[in-house]
Structure formats: C-alpha cells, structure tokens
PDB file of C-alpha atoms in Angstrom:
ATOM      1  CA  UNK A 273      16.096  14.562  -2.067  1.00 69.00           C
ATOM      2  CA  UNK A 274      14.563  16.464   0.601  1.00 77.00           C
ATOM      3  CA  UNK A 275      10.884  14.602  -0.541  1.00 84.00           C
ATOM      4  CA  UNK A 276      12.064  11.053  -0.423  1.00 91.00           C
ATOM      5  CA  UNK A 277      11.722  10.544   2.870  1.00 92.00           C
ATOM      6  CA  UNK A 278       7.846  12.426   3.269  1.00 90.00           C
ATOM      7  CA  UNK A 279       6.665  10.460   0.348  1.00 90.00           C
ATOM      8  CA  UNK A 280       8.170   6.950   1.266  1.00 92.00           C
ATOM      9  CA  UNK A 281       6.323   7.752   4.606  1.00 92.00           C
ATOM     10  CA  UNK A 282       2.978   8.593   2.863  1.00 89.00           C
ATOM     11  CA  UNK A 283       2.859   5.923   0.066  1.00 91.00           C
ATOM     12  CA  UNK A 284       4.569   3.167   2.946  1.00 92.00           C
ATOM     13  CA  UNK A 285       7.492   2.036   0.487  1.00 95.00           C
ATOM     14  CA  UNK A 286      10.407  -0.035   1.456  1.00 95.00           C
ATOM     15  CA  UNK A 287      12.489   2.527  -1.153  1.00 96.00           C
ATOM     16  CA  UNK A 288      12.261   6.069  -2.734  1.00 96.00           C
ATOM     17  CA  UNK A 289      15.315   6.853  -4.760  1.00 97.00           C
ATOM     18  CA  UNK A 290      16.174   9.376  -6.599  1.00 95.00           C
ATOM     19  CA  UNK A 291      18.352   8.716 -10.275  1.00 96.00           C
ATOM     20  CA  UNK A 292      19.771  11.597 -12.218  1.00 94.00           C
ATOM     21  CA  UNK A 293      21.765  11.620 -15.740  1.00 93.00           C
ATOM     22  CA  UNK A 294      25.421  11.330 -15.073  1.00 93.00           C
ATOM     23  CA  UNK A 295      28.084  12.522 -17.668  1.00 93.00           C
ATOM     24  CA  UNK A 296      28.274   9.574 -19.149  1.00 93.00           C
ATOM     25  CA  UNK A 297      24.324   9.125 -20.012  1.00 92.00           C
ATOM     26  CA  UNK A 298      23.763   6.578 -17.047  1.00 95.00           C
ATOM     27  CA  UNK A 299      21.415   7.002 -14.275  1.00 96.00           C
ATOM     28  CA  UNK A 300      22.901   6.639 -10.904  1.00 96.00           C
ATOM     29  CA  UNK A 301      20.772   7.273  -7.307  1.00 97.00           C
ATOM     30  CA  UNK A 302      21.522  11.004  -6.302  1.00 94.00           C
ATOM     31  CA  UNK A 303      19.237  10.517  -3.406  1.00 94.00           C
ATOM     32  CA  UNK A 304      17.516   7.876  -1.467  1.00 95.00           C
ATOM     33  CA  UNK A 305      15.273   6.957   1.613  1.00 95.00           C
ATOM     34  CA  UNK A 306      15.001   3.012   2.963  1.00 94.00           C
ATOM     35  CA  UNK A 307      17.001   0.138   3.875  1.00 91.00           C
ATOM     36  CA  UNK A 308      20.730  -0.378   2.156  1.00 93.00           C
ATOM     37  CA  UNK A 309      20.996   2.824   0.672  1.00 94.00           C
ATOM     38  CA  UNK A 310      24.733   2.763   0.715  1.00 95.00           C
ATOM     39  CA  UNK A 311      25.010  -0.631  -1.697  1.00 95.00           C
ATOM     40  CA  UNK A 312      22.130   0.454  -3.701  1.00 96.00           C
ATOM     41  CA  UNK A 313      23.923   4.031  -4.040  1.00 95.00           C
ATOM     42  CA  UNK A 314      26.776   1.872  -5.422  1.00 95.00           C
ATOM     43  CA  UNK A 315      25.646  -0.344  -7.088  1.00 96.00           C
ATOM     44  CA  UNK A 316      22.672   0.121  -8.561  1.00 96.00           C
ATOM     45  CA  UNK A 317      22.650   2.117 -11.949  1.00 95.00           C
ATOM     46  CA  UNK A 318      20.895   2.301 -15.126  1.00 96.00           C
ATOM     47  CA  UNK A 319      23.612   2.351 -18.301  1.00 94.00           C
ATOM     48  CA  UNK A 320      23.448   4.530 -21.048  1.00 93.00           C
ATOM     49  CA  UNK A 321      22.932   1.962 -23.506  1.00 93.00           C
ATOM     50  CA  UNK A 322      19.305   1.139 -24.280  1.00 91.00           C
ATOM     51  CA  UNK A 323      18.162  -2.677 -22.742  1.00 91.00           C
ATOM     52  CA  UNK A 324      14.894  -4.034 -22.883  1.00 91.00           C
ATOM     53  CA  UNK A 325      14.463  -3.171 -18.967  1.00 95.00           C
ATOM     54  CA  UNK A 326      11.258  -1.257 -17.584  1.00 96.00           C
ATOM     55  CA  UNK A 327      13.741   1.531 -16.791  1.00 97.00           C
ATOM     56  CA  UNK A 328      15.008   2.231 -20.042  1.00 96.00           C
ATOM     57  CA  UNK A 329      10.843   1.898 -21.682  1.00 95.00           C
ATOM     58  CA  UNK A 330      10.459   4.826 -18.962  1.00 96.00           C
ATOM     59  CA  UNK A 331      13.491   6.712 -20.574  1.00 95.00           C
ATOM     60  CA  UNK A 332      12.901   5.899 -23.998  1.00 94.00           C
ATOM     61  CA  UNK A 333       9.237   6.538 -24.178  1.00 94.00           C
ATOM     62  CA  UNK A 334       8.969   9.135 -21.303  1.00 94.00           C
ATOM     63  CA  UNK A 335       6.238   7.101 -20.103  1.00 95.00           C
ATOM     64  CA  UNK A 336       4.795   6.377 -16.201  1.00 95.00           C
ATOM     65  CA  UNK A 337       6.070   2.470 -15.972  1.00 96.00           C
ATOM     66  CA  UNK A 338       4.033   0.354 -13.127  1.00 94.00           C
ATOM     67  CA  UNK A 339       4.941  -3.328 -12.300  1.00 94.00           C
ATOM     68  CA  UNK A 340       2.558  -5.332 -10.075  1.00 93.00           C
ATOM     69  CA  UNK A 341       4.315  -8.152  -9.926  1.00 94.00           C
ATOM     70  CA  UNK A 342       8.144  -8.190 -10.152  1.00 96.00           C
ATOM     71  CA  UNK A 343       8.243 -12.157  -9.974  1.00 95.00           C
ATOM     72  CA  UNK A 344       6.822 -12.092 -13.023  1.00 95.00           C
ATOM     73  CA  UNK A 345       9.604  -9.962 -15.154  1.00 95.00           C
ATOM     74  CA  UNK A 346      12.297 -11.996 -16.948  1.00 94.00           C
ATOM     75  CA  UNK A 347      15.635 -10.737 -15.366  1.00 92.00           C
ATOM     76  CA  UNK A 348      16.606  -8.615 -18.882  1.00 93.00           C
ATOM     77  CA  UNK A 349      13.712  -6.373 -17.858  1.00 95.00           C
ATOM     78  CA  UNK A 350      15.513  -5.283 -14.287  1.00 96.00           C
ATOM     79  CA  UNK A 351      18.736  -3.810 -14.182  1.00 95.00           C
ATOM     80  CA  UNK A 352      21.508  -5.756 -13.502  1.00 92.00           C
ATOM     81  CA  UNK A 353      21.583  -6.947 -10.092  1.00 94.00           C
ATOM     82  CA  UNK A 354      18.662  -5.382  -9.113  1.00 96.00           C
ATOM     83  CA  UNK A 355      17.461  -9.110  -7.831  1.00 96.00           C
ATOM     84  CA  UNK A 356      20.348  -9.291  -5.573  1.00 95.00           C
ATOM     85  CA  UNK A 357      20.344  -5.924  -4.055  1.00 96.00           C
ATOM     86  CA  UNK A 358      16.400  -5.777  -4.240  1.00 96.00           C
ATOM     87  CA  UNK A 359      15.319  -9.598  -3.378  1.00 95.00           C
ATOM     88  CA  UNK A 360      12.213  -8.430  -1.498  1.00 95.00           C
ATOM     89  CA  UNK A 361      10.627  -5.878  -3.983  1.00 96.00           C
ATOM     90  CA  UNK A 362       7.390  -7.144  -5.317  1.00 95.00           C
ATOM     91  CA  UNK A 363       6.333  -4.162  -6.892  1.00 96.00           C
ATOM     92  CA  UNK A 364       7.553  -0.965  -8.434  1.00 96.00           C
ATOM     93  CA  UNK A 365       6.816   2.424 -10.206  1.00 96.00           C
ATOM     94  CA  UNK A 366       9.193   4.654 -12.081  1.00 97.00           C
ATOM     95  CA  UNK A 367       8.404   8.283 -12.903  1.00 96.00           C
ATOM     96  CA  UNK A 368      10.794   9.746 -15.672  1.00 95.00           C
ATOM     97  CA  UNK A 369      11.607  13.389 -14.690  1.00 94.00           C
ATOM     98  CA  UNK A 370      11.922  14.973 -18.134  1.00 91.00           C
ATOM     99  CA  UNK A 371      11.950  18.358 -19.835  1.00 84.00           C
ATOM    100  CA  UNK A 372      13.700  18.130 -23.251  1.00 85.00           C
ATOM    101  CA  UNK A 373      15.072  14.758 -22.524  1.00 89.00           C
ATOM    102  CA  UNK A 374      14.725  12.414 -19.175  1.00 91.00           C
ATOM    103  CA  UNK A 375      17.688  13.220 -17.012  1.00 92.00           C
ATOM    104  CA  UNK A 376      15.735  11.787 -14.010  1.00 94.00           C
ATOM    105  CA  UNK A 377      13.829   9.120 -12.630  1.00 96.00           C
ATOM    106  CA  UNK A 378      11.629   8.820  -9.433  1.00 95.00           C
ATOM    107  CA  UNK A 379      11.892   5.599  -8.119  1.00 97.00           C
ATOM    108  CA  UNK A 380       9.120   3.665  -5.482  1.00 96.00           C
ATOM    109  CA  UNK A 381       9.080   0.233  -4.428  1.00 96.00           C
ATOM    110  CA  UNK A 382       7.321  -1.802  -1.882  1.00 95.00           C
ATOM    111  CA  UNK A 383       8.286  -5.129  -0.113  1.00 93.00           C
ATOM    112  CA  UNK A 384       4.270  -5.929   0.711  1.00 90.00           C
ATOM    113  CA  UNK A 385       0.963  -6.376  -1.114  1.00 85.00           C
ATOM    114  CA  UNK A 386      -0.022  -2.866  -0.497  1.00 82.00           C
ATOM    115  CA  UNK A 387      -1.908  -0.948  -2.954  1.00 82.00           C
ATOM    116  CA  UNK A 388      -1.210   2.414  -4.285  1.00 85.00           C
ATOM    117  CA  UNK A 389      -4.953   4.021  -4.670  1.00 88.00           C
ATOM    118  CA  UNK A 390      -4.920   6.130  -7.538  1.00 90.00           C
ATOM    119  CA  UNK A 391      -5.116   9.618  -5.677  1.00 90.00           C
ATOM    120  CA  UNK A 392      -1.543   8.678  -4.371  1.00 89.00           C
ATOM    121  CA  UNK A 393      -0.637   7.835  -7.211  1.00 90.00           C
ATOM    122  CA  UNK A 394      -1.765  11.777  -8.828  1.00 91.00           C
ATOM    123  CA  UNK A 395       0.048  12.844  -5.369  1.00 89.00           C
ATOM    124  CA  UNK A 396       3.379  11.143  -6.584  1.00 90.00           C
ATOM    125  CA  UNK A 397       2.463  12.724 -10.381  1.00 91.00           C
ATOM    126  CA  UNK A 398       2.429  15.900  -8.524  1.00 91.00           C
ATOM    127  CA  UNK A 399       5.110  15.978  -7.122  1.00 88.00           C
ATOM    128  CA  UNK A 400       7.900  14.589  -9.706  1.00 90.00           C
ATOM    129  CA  UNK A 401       6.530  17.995 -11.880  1.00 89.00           C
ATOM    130  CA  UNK A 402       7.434  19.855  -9.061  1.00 87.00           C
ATOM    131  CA  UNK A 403      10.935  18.725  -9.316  1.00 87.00           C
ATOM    132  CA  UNK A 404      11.498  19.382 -12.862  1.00 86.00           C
ATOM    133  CA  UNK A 405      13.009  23.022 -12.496  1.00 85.00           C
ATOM    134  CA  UNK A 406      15.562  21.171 -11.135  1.00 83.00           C
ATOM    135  CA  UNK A 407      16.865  19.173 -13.891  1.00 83.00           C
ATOM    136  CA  UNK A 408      18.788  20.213 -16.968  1.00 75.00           C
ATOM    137  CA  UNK A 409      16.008  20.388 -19.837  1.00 65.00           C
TER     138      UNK A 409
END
C-alpha cells in the first residue's frame, strides 16, 4: 500500500488500488490512493465466481489486461457497479500479482486522455514483481 500513492503520482491516475484474495476467493481493495476510497473500499469487489469481466481474464489467464476505452465495454465485462462508483474512468490497466495462483491485482485508472508511454508502463511491471514476496504463492 505504501506505493499507491508514489505511483498514482508518477503515472497521474485518478485511482491506484490495491485487491488481494479474501477467504472466500473474492478480491476486495486492501489498499488504495484517489478520490472515494471509502465506497470503493466497500463496495467494489471482484467475486470468486468466474464472469466474463476484464478482471477475471486477468485472474484466469494471469495476463497484463489494458482497456483504452471503457465506453466501449458491455457492462458484463466491469464488475458490478463499477459504472456507478467509477462514472469518470475512461481507461484502465490491471496487473495480476501471482505466484502459484493470482491472489492480487494492481489496479490503475485514469479520468483523462492521458497516455501511459510504454517505459511507465515497464515501471508499473516493475514494480507489481516487487510486491510478490508479499502474497501467499
């Protein structure tokens, strides 16, 4: 959590949340940096059950998931509510934090048209390994 706020600072996002594996296999934010972190801490999760949402093709497929244009996904490929509590966001990344399994995500929105050049993007890379000792693996 301590990084959130240095690389929301350095990449200009409107959010930088942290989600971790809960007992029950969901993802809930565990830390955050930006505006309405206390609904978004409550609110916003990822369940346990697989959904066709750009979250769960990061878990599944422990891949690096970039949206350009969130106006663009249907609303099965967000989370539920994520519209509501996230009517600004026009794009996104998601990092999946993962030894054995995922049991994190690293989360980066912004509310503008700016551009993520790809060195930031390595930067970001960089620093989601460095958080892997830790998660469970």
């Amino acid at each position: 959590s301590a990084m959130l706020p240095g690389i929301a600072a350095a990449l200009n996002t409107a959010h930088c949340l942290l989600f971790m594996v809960t007992r029950t296999g969901e993802m809930r934010i565990r830390g955050a940096c930006g505006k309405g972190i206390d609904e978004l801490k409550s609110r916003l999760r990822i369940s346990a059950e697989f959904m066709p949402t750009a979250f769960h093709a990061a878990i599944k497929n422990r891949i690096d998931v970039s949206i350009a244009d969130v106006a663009k996904l249907k609303d099965a490929s967000l989370p539920e509510g994520y519209r509501d509590l996230l009517p600004q966001v026009t794009k996104f990344i998601i990092l999946p934090i993962a030894n054995s399994k995922v049991s994190g995500l690293l989360y980066c929105d912004w509310d503008s048209d700016t551009l993520l050049r790809p060195a930031e993007m390595e930067g970001v890379k960089k620093l989601r390994d460095l958080m892997l000792p830790f998660f469970p693996a």
